[in-house]
């Protein structure tokens, strides 16, 4: 699940593969960048900002630029050794290929790709709230932003990247379960909002540096989550069947007993 920790891990993979090297060739397979040639550019660093990935580049005799991409639900970057078979995804999903003397970076099904001057990154990520895994993490600011929308359901508020950057469906569901809060509870009715925000940051940080996301402490298959992905399975606390609500890409899992503020989504009027 490409949430904040996955993007952080991806940025680290690209940094290890490309940072400090010169791009020997580039191949963009998206219309807006089809004519761009990064040959001769140097990769300075690869960093994440919430769910956004920023590959910062040094152009010959020019100010630095940033290649921006977003993984959304299905995007991925892979780093291969020169000559290694590309087996990350089907070839028709490739959106960009960056070659250097020691590695080949391939981006699959990437979204919101853009190349902008690094000084103008805020055009793409300036709207984001504090990054749960970033040096700017500020829990008080995250709480303030959440509290600015007191009537919004907390499940929606946690997914709003303008409040805090990095939480997706998985962590939303797990954090709310662990705090015993219904996803449909208004923000101003959530007990101990700072504690909820702190827990969200701790869960993402605990999974930083590994690809298996776990909120239970177990890395064994089928034991990594309390509610996420467990529709109709018994709650690990009370045995009640876990419920699921789906609206587009937004999926919510919850236990109606352990998260008792509401037993489900509000009834349509």
PDB file of N, CA and C in Angstrom, residues 156 169 244-252:
ATOM      1  N   UNK A 156     -12.177  10.939   7.279  1.00  0.00           N
ATOM      2  CA  UNK A 156     -11.894  11.788   6.118  1.00  0.00           C
ATOM      3  C   UNK A 156     -10.781  12.779   6.428  1.00  0.00           C
ATOM      4  N   UNK A 169      -5.452   4.854   3.563  1.00  0.00           N
ATOM      5  CA  UNK A 169      -6.545   4.041   4.095  1.00  0.00           C
ATOM      6  C   UNK A 169      -6.086   3.067   5.179  1.00  0.00           C
ATOM      7  N   UNK A 244     -16.744  -3.357   6.531  1.00  0.00           N
ATOM      8  CA  UNK A 244     -16.042  -2.632   5.479  1.00  0.00           C
ATOM      9  C   UNK A 244     -17.019  -1.709   4.768  1.00  0.00           C
ATOM     10  N   UNK A 245     -16.565  -0.492   4.519  1.00  0.00           N
ATOM     11  CA  UNK A 245     -17.322   0.472   3.730  1.00  0.00           C
ATOM     12  C   UNK A 245     -16.403   0.957   2.613  1.00  0.00           C
ATOM     13  N   UNK A 246     -16.891   0.999   1.376  1.00  0.00           N
ATOM     14  CA  UNK A 246     -16.058   1.349   0.240  1.00  0.00           C
ATOM     15  C   UNK A 246     -16.709   2.456  -0.560  1.00  0.00           C
ATOM     16  N   UNK A 247     -15.926   3.505  -0.836  1.00  0.00           N
ATOM     17  CA  UNK A 247     -16.396   4.603  -1.656  1.00  0.00           C
ATOM     18  C   UNK A 247     -15.248   5.012  -2.569  1.00  0.00           C
ATOM     19  N   UNK A 248     -15.263   4.524  -3.809  1.00  0.00           N
ATOM     20  CA  UNK A 248     -14.155   4.765  -4.720  1.00  0.00           C
ATOM     21  C   UNK A 248     -12.879   4.141  -4.179  1.00  0.00           C
ATOM     22  N   UNK A 249     -11.807   4.938  -4.117  1.00  0.00           N
ATOM     23  CA  UNK A 249     -10.540   4.443  -3.600  1.00  0.00           C
ATOM     24  C   UNK A 249     -10.477   4.522  -2.079  1.00  0.00           C
ATOM     25  N   UNK A 250     -11.496   5.089  -1.480  1.00  0.00           N
ATOM     26  CA  UNK A 250     -11.496   5.250  -0.025  1.00  0.00           C
ATOM     27  C   UNK A 250     -12.206   4.071   0.616  1.00  0.00           C
ATOM     28  N   UNK A 251     -11.430   3.272   1.318  1.00  0.00           N
ATOM     29  CA  UNK A 251     -11.954   2.063   1.952  1.00  0.00           C
ATOM     30  C   UNK A 251     -11.792   2.189   3.460  1.00  0.00           C
ATOM     31  N   UNK A 252     -12.831   1.817   4.194  1.00  0.00           N
ATOM     32  CA  UNK A 252     -12.785   1.879   5.648  1.00  0.00           C
ATOM     33  C   UNK A 252     -13.147   0.526   6.238  1.00  0.00           C
TER      34      UNK A 252
END
